[in-house]
XYZ file of C-alpha atoms in Angstrom:
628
model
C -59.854 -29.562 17.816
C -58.629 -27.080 20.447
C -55.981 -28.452 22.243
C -57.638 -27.670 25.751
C -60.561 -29.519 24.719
C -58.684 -32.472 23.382
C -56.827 -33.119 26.621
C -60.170 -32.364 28.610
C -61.474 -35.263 26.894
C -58.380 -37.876 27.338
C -59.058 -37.231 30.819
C -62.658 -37.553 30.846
C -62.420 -41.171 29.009
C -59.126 -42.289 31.287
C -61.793 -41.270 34.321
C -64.361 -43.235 33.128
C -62.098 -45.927 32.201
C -60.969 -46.342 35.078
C -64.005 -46.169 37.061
C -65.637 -48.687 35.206
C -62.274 -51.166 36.217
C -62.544 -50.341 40.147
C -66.443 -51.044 40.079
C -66.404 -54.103 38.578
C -63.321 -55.565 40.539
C -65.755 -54.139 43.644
C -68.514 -55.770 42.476
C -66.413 -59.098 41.235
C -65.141 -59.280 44.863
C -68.632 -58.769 46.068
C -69.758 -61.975 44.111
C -71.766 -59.737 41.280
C -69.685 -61.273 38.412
C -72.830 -59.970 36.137
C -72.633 -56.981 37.279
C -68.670 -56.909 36.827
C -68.478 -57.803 33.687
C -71.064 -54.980 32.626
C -69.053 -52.642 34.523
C -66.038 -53.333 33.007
C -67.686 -53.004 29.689
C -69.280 -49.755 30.357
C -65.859 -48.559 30.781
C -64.540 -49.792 27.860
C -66.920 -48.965 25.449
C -66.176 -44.774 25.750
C -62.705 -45.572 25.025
C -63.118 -47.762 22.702
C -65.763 -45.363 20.365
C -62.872 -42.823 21.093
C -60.589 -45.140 19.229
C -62.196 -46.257 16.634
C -62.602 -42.461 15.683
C -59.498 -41.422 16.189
C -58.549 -44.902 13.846
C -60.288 -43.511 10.850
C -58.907 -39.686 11.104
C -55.554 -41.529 11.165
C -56.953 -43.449 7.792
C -58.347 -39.895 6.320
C -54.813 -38.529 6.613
C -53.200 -41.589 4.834
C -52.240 -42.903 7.948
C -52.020 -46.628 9.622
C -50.826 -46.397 13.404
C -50.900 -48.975 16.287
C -53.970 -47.788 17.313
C -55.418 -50.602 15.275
C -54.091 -53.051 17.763
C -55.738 -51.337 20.860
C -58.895 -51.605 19.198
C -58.369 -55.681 18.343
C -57.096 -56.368 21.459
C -60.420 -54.814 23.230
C -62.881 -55.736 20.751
C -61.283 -59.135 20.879
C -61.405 -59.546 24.609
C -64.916 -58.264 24.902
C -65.806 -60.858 22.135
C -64.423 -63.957 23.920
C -65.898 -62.543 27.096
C -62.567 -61.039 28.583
C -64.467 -57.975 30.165
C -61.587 -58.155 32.962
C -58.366 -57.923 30.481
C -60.115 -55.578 28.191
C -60.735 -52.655 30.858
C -57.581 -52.767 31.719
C -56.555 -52.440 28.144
C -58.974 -49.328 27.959
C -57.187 -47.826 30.977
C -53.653 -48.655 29.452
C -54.823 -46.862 26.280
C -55.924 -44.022 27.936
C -53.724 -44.090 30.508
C -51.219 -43.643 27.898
C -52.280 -41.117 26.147
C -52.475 -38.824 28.750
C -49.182 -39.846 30.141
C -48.106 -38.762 26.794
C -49.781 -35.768 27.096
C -48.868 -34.856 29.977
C -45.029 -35.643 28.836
C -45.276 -33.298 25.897
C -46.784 -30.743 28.207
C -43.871 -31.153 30.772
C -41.035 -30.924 27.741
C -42.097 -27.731 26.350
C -42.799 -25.831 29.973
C -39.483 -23.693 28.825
C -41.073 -22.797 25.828
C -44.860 -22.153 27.111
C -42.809 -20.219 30.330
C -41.352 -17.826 27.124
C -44.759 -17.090 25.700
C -46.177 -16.743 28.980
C -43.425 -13.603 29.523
C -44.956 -12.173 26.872
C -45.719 -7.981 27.986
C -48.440 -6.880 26.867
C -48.142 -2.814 27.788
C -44.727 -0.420 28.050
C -44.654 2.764 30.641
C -43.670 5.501 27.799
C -42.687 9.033 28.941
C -45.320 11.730 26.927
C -45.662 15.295 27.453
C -43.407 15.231 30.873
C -45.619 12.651 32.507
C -45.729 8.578 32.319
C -48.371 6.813 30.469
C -49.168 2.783 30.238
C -49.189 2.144 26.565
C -49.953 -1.431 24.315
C -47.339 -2.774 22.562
C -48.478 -1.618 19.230
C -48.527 2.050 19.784
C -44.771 1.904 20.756
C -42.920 3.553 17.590
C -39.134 3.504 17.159
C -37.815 6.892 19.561
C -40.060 6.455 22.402
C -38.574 6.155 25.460
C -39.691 3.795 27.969
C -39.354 3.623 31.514
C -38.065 -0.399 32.484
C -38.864 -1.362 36.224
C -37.540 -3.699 38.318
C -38.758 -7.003 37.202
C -40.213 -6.195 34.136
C -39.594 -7.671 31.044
C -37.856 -5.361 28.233
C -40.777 -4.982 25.692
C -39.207 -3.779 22.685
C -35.226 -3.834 21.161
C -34.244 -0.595 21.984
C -31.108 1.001 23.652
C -30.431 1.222 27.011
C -30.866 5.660 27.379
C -29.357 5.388 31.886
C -25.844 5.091 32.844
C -26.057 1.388 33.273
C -29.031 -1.607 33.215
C -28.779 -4.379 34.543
C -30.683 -7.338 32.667
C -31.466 -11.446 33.115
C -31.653 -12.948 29.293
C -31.632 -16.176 30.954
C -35.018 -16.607 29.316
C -33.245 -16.283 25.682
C -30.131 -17.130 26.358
C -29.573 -19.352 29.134
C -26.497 -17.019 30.473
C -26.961 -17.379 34.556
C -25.660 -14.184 35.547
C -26.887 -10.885 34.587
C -25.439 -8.665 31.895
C -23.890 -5.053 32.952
C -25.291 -2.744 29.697
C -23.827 1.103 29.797
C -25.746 3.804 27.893
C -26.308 3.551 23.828
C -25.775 -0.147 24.553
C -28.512 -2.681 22.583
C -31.211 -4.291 24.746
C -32.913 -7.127 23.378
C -36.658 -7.854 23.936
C -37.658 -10.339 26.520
C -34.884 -10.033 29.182
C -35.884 -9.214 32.088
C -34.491 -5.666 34.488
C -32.888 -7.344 37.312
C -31.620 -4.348 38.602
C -32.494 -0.521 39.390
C -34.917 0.958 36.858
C -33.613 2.161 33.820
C -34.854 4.693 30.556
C -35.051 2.649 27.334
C -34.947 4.613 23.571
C -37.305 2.095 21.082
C -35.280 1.690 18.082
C -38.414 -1.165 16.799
C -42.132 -1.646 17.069
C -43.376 -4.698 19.067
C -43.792 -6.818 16.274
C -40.763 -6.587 14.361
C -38.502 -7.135 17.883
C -36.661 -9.702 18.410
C -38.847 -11.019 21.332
C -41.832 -10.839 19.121
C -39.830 -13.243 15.986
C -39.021 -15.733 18.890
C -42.353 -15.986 19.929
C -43.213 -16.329 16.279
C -40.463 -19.426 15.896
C -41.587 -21.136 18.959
C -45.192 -21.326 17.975
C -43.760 -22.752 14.820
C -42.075 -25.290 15.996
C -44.754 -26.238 18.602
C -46.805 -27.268 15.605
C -43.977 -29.535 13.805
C -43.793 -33.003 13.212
C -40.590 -34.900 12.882
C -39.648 -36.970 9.764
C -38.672 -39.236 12.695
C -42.311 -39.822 14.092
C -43.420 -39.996 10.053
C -40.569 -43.038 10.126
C -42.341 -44.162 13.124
C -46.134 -44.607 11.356
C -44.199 -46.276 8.470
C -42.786 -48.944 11.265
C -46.090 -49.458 12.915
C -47.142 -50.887 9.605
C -44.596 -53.899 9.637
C -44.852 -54.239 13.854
C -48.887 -54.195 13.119
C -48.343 -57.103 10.620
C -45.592 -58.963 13.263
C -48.562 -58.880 16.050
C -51.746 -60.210 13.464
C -49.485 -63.060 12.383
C -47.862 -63.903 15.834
C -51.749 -63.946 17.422
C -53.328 -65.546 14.503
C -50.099 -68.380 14.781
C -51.016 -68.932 18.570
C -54.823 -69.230 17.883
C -54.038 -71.334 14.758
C -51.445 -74.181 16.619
C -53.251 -74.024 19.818
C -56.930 -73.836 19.032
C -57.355 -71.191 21.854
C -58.224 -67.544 21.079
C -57.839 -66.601 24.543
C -54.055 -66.502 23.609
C -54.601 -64.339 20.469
C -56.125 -62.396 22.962
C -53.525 -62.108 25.179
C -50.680 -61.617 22.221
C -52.722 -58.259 21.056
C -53.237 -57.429 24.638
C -49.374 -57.557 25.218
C -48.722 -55.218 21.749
C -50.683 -52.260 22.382
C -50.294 -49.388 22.491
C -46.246 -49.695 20.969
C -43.978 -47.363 22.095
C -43.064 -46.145 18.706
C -46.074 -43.088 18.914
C -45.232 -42.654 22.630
C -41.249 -42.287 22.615
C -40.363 -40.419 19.594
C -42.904 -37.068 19.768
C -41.736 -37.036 23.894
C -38.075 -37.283 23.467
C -37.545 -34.764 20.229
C -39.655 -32.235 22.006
C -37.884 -32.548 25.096
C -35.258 -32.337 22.893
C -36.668 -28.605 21.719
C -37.071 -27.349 25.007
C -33.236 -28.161 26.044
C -32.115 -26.548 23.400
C -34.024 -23.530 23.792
C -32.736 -23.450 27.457
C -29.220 -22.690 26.047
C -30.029 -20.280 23.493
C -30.375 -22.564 20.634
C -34.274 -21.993 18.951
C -34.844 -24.994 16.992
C -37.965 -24.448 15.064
C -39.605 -27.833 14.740
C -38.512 -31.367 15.549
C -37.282 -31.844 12.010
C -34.851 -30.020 12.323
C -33.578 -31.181 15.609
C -33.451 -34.957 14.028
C -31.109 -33.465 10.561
C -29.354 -31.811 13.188
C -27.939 -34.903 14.656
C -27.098 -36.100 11.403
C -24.703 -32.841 10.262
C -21.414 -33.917 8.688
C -20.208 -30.597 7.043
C -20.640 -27.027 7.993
C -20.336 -23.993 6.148
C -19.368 -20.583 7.971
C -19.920 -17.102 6.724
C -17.486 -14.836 7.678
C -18.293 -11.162 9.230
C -20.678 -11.412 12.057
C -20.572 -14.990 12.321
C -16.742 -16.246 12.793
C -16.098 -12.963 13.694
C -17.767 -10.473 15.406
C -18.908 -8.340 12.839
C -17.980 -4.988 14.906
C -14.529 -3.091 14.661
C -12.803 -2.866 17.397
C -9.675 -0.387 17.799
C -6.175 -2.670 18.191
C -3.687 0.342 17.797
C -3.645 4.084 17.738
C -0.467 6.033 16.139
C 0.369 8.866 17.168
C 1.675 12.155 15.199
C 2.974 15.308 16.607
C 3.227 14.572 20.057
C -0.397 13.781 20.687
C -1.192 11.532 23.488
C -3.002 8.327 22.485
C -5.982 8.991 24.390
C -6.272 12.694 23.457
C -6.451 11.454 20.025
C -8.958 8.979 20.975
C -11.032 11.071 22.730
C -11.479 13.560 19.934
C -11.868 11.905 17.408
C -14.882 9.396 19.447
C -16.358 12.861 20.842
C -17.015 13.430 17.192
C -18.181 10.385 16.082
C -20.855 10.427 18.448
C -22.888 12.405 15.487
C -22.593 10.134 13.214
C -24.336 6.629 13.024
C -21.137 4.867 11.040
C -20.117 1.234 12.196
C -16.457 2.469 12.946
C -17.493 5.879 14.394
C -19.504 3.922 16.332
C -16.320 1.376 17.203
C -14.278 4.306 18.337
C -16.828 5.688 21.187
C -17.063 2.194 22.123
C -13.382 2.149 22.767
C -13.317 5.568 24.290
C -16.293 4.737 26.847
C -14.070 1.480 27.555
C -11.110 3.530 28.632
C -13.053 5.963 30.462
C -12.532 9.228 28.674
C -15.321 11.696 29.151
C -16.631 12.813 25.678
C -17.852 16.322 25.473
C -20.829 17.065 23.612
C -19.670 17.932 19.644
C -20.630 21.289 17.732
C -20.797 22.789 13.756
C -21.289 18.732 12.820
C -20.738 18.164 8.903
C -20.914 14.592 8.112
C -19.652 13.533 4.175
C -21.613 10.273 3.819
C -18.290 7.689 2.997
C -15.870 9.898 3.615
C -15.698 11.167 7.207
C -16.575 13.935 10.045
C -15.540 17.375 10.631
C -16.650 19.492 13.860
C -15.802 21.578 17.042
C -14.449 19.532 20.277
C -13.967 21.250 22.995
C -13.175 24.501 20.872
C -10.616 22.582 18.785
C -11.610 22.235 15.278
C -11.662 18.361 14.841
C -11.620 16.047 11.507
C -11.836 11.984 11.518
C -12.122 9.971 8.352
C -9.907 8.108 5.757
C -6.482 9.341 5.276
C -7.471 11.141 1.887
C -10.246 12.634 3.417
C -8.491 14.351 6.367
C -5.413 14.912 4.435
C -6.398 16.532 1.672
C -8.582 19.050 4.468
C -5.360 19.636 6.552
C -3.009 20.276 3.515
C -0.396 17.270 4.418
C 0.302 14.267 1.508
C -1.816 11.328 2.454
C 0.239 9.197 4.437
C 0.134 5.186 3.538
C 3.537 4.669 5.886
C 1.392 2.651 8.630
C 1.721 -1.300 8.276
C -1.676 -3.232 8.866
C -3.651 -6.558 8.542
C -4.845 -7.322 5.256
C -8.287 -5.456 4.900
C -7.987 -3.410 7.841
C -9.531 0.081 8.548
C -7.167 3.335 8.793
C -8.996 6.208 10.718
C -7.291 9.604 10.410
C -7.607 12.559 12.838
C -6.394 15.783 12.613
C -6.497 18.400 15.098
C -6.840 22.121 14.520
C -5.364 21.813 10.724
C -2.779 19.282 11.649
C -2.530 15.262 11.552
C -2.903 13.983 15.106
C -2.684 10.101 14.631
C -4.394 7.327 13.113
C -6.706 4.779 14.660
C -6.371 0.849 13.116
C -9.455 -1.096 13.382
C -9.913 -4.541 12.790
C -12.678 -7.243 13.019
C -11.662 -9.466 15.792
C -12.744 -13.411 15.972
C -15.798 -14.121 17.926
C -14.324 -15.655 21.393
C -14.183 -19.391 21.672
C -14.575 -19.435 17.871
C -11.639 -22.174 17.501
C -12.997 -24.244 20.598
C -16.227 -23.949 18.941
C -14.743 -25.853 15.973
C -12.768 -28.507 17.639
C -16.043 -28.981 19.662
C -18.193 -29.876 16.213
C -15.455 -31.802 14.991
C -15.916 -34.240 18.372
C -19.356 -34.391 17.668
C -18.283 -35.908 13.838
C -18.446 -32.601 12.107
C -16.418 -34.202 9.373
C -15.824 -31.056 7.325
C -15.878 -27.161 8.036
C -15.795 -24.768 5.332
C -15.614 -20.640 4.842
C -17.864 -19.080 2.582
C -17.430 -15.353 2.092
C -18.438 -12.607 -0.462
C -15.001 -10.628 1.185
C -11.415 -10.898 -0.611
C -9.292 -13.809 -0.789
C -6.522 -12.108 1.418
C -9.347 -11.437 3.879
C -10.433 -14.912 4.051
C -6.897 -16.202 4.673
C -6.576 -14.286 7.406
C -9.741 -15.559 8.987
C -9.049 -18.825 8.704
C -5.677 -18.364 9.950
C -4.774 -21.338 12.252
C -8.021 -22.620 12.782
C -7.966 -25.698 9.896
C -10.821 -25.576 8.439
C -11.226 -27.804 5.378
C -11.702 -25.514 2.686
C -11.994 -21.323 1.919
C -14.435 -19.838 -0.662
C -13.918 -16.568 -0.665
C -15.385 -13.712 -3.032
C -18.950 -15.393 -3.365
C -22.298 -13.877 -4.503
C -25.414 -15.485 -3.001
C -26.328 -17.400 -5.331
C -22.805 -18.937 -5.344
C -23.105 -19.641 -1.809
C -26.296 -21.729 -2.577
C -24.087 -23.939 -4.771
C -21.577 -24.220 -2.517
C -23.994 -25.572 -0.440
C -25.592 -27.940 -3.087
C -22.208 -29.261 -3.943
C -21.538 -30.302 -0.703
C -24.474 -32.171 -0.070
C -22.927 -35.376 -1.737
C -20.733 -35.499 1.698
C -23.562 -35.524 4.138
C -25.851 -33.531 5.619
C -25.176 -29.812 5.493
C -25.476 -27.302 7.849
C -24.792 -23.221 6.845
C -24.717 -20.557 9.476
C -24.900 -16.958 8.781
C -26.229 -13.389 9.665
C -27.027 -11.377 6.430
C -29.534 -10.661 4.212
C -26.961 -12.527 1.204
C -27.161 -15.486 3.661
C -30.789 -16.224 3.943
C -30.364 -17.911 -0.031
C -27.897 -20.217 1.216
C -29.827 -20.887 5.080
C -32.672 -22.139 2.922
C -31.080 -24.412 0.451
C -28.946 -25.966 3.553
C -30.368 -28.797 5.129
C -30.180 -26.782 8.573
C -29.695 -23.334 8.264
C -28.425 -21.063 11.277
C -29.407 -17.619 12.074
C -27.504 -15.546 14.282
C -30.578 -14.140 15.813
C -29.216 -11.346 18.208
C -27.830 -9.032 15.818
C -28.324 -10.840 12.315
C -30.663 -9.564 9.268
C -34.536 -10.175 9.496
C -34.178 -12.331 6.202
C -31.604 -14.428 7.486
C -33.849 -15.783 10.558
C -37.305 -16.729 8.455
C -35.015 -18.737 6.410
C -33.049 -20.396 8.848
C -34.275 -23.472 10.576
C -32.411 -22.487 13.425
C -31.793 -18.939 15.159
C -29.176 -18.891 18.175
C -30.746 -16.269 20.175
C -27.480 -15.582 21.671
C -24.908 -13.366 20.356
C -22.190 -16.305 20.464
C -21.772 -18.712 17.271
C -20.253 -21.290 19.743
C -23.779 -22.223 21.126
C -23.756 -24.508 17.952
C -22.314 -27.082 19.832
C -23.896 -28.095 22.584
C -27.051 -27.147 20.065
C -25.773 -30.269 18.223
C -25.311 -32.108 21.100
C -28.420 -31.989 22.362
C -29.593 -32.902 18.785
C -27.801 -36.501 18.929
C -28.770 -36.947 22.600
C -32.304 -36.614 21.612
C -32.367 -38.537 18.785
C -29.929 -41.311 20.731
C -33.047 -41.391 23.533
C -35.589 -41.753 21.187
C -34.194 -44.698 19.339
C -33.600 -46.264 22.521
C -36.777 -45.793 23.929
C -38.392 -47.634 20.549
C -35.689 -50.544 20.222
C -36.370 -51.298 24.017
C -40.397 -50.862 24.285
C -40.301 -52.850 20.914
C -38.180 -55.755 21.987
C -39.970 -55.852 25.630
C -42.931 -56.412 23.737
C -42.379 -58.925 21.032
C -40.820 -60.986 24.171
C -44.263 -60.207 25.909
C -46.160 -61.519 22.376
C -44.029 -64.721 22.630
C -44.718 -65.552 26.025
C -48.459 -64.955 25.377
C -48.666 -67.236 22.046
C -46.927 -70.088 24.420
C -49.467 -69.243 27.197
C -46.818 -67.858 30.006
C -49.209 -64.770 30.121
C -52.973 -64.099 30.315
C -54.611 -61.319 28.950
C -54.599 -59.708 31.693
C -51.215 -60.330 32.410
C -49.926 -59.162 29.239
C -52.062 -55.504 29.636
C -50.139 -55.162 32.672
C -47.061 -55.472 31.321
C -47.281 -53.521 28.153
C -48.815 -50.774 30.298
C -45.278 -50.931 32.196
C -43.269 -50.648 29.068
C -45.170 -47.982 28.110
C -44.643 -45.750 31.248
C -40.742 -47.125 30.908
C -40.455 -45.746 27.773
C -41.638 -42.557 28.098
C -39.706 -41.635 31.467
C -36.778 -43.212 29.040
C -37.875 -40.785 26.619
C -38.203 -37.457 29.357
C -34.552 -38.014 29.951
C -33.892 -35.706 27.400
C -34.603 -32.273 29.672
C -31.760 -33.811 31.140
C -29.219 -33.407 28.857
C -26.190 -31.605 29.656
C -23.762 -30.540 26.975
C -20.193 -30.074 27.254
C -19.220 -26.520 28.831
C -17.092 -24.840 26.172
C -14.247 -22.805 27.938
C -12.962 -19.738 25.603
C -9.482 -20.040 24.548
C -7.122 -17.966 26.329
C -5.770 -16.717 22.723
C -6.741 -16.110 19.418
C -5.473 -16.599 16.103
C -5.082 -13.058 15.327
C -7.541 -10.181 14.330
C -9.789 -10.409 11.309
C -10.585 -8.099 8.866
C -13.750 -5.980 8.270
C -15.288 -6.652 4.994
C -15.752 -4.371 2.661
C-alpha cells in the first residue's frame, strides 16, 4: 500500500478513536452510561478490524508481533464489558502508531530534504544563446550555466576562474568550498556564490548525485536484522503476558485483572524503539557524509572489530602531488615548473595533470601549448612560449635530447621521476609522490577508541610500497601485492576475529566490499563498481569520516537497546501490579501509553548524536608512493 495512503489511514482510525473516547466520557458525565459504552465501542471497533488485519498480514509473512496483545486486551475488555479501558487501548494503539510514524518521518527529514534537492532541468549554452534543458539530454561536454542558488546538476568541472559551492547537503562540511577552473564539481552541491560555467564530464544518471539518490531510496526500504531480532522477542514477551494474565485470572477468580495485565502489555516497545532509533540513526550519519544504505548495516557497523584498508585513494590520496623539483643547468625551479605544466595541460595523464595542479598553486601563468605530440606511456613534446619543450620519464626525454639517462636523483620507494628538457637540453626533474590522506593516523587511533581491535593493509602495489605506507602508523598487519580475489580471502580469513569491515575505491575492490561484512566506498572520486557493492559510500572525499560513521553506529544501536530493556521492564512491573490488582484496566492503558511515548522520544535521541571532532595531525608520517 502507498505509503501516503497508509498514514492517511492511521490517522483516520486514531481520529475516530479518539472521538469515540471524548463522546462517551461526554455522554458518561451526562448520565448516558448506554450511550457511553456504545460510543466507546464504536470507536474501538475501526481500530480493532484494522488490527486484526494487519495481525494476519503479519501471519502471511511468517510473522508473530505484539500486535496480538492489542487485539486481546480490546477484545477482552469489550467482552467483560470494559468499553471505558478498551477505547483507550484503541487510542493507545493508534496513538502509537502514528507517533511512530510520525518519528520515522521526523528521522529521515535529512534524507527526504536530499531527494527533495533533486533538479530536474540545467541552463546549457547552444548555438550562442541559453536554453533550459532536462536532465537527460545533458551529454558529457555541455556546458552549463550554474546560478546562484542552484543546485549543481551533473559532475562536471568547474569551466570560471573560481565557484564557490555548499556540499553541506553531501557532506556535512559548514563552510563553502573555493573550486578554481578544471577543478571537479560534484552533483548536488549547491552555488553559494557568483554564477559560474560548468563543462559536463557525465549524464544525469550516472552522477554522483543521481547514485546517492539511488542509495538513499535503498536504504529507506531496509529492515534491520535488529527489528527481525525484535519479532523473534515478541514471541517469548507474548508468551510472558498470556501466562502472567491467565495466572491472575486463575489465583484470583477475576478476569477484570487479566484484563488489566494485557491492557498494561500492549503495544511493547520492542516494534516502536528499534525501527525509530536505527533510522534516526541513518539520517545522522548521512548528515556527516557517511551514506549508510539500510539499517543493517548501521547495526554490523557497531559491531566492527577489524578493518581492512586499501591503499591508493583510500589511505592515501590517490593523486600525485609534486614534493621536490631538481634543477639542471641553471634553470629556476619555477621556470621548470611552468614549462613543463604549460605542456601537460594537453594531455589527460594523472601526473601531467599533478604538475598543473602544482603550477596553478604557485601562481605561474601557463601559456597556451602548440605542435602537441603526446606518446601514450611515455611522455609530451611541444612548443612553450617558442621554446621547444619535452616532459616524460628520464628515458624518454633523454634519449630525445641526446644526454645518458640520468638515475643520480635519490627518492621514496615507488616514486615518480618527471624529466624536462628545454630546447634540446635537460632542465630538471620533478619528484612526485602520493601523499597520505590528512588526518589518516587520527583516523586510526579514532577506530581503535571505538574497539577497532585490528587494522590491516591490503594492496595489489609492491611490498616496499606498502612499507612505506604504513610507516609509523601501527597497523596490525600488511598484505601487499594482492589480486582481487586474494583480497576476498583476506577478508574471509579474518572473519574468525569479528566482524569485518573493508574500505576501498577501485574497481579490484568492489570483490572484497561485497564479501566484507560492511564494505566502504569512497564515493567522491572512487570506481562505479566499488559503490553498488559497498554497503556504505562516504560521500566525502575524506576516509576519516569512518569514525564518527562508527560512532554514530554504536550510539544508535546503544539507544535502541535501551529504549527496549526500559519499555520492557516498565511494563512487566506494570503486568505485576495489574495481576495483584494495584492497577485497573484503565489504569494500566494509561501507563503503557506513557512508556510508549517514553520510549520513542528515548529512541529520537539519536538525531542527536554528536561524534567526536577529529582534528588533523599537524604532521605526517611521510609521503606515499603512487602505485603502479
Amino acid at each position: 500500500m502507498d505509503q501516503g495512503i497508509t498514514d492517511r489511514l492511521k490517522t483516520a482510525i486514531l481520529l475516530m478513536a479518539l472521538a469515540g473516547l471524548v463522546t462517551g466520557l461526554v455522554l458518561h458525565f451526562a448520565g448516558q452510561a448506554a450511550l457511553a459504552n456504545l460510543a466507546w465501542t464504536a470507536g474501538v471497533v475501526p481500530a480493532l478490524i484494522a488490527l486484526v488485519v494487519e495481525i494476519l498480514r503479519s501471519i502471511g509473512r511468517g510473522e508473530v508481533g505484539l500486535d496480538i496483545v492489542a487485539a486481546l486486551s480490546m477484545t477482552a475488555a469489550l467482552v467483560f464489558g470494559e468499553t471505558l479501558a478498551a477505547a483507550v487501548v484503541a487510542v493507545m494503539y493508534s496513538g502509537g502508531t502514528f507517533l511512530e510514524s510520525f518519528a520515522e518521518g521526523r528521522a529521515r527529514r535529512e534524507m527526504h530534504d536530499l531527494l527533495s534537492r533533486v533538479p530536474r532541468t540545467a541552463t546549457r549554452y547552444r548555438n550562442g544563446g541559453l536554453e533550459d534543458v532536462p536532465l537527460d539530454d545533458i551529454a558529457p561536454g555541455d556546458r552549463l550555466l550554474i546560478r546562484q542558488g542552484d543546485v549543481v546538476p551533473v559532475d562536471g568541472t568547474v569551466a570560471s576562474d573560481a565557484a564557490f559551492l555548499d556540499t553541506s547537503a553531501l557532506t556535512g562540511e559548514s563552510l563553502p568550498v573555493r573550486l578554481t577552473r578544471g577543478a571537479d564539481a560534484m552533483s548536488g552541491s549547491t552555488n553559494a556564490g557568483e554564477v559560474f560555467d560548468l563543462t559536463a564530464v557525465r549524464r544525469a544518471k550516472e552522477s554522483t548525485y543521481a547514485g546517492i539518490v539511488r542509495l538513499v531510496e535503498a536504504a529507506q526500504r531496509s529492515k534491520a536484522p535488529m527489528s527481525r531480532l525484535a519479532d523473534r522477542w515478541s514471541l517469548g514477551f507474548l508468551a510472558v503476558t498470556v501466562i502472567i494474565a491467565f495466572a491472575a485470572w486463575w489465583f484470583t477468580n477475576d478476569p477484570i485483572r487479566a484484563v488489566a495485565v494485557l491492557v498494561v502489555a500492549t503495544p511493547c516497545p520492542l516494534i516502536l524503539a528499534v525501527p525509530v532509533a536505527l533510522v534516526a540513526g541513518l539520517s545522522r550519519a548521512a548528515h556527516f557524509g557517511v551514506l549508510i544504505k539500510g539499517a543493517g548495516p548501521l547495526e554490523t557497523m557497531a559491531r566492527i572489530r577489524t578493518l581492512i584498508l586499501d591503499k591508493t585513494g583510500t589511505l592515501t590520496d590517490g593523486r600525485p602531488q609534486i614534493v621536490s623539483i631538481d634543477s639542471r643547468n641553471g634553470m629556476d625551479e619555477n621556470d621548470i615548473l611552468r614549462f613543463a605544466a604549460a605542456l601537460d595541460q594537453a594531455s589527460k595523464h594523472p601526473v601531467a595533470q599533478a604538475s598543473v595542479a602544482a603550477a596553478k598553486a604557485r601562481g605561474l601563468a601557463l601559456p597556451v601549448p602548440s605542435d602537441v605530440t603526446e606518446i601514450p606511456g611515455e611522455g609530451v613534446i611541444g612548443c612553450v612560449d617558442g621554446r621547444r619543450i619535452i616532459v616524460g620519464g628520464n628515458g624518454f626525454v633523454a634519449g630525445r635530447v641526446g644526454t645518458p639517462s640520468a638515475d643520480d636523483l635519490a627518492v621514496a620507494a615507488g616514486s615518480v621521476v618527471v624529466a624536462v628538457a628545454v630546447d634540446g637540453r635537460m632542465a630538471g626533474r620533478l619528484v612526485m609522490s602520493d601523499p597520505l590522506r590528512e588526518g589518516a593516523g587520527a583516523m586510526l587511533d579514532g577506530l581503535r577508541r571505538e574497539g577497532v581491535e585490528r587494522i590491516l593493509l591490503a594492496t595489489g602495489d609492491r611490498a616496499d610500497v606498502a612499507e612505506r605506507v604504513t610507516e609509523g602508523l601501527g597497523l596490525n598487519g600488511v598484505r601487499a601485492g594482492l589480486t582481487p580475489d586474494q583480497k576476498v580471502l583476506l577478508v574471509l580469513t579474518e572473519r574468525k576475529n569479528g566482524p569485518v569491515m573493508m574500505v576501498g575505491d577501485g574497481v579490484n575492490d568492489a570483490p572484497a566490499l561485497a564479501a566484507a561484512d560492511v564494505g566502504v566506498a569512497m564515493g567522491a572520486r572512487g570506481a562505479a563498481a566499488s559503490a553498488e557493492a559497498a554497503d556504505v559510500v562516504l560521500l566525502v572525499d575524506r576516509v576519516d569520516r569512518l569514525v564518527p560513521g562508527i560512532e554514530i553506529a554504536r550510539a544508535a544501536r546503544r539507544i535502541a537497546v535501551e529504549s527496549v530493556v526500559a519499555g520492557i521492564g516498565l511494563s512487566v512491573l506494570g503486568m505485576i501490579a495489574a495481576a495483584f490488582g494495584y492497577l485497573t484496566p484503565v489504569e494500566g492503558a494509561l501507563l503503557q501509553e506513557a512508556i510508549d511515548v517514553a520510549v520513542i522520544l528515548n529512541a529520537l535521541r539519536a538525531l542527536q548524536i554528536k561524534p567526536r571532532e577529529i582534528a588533523a595531525p599537524k604532521t605526517q608520517p611521510g609521503t606515499l608512493a603512487i602505485a603502479e
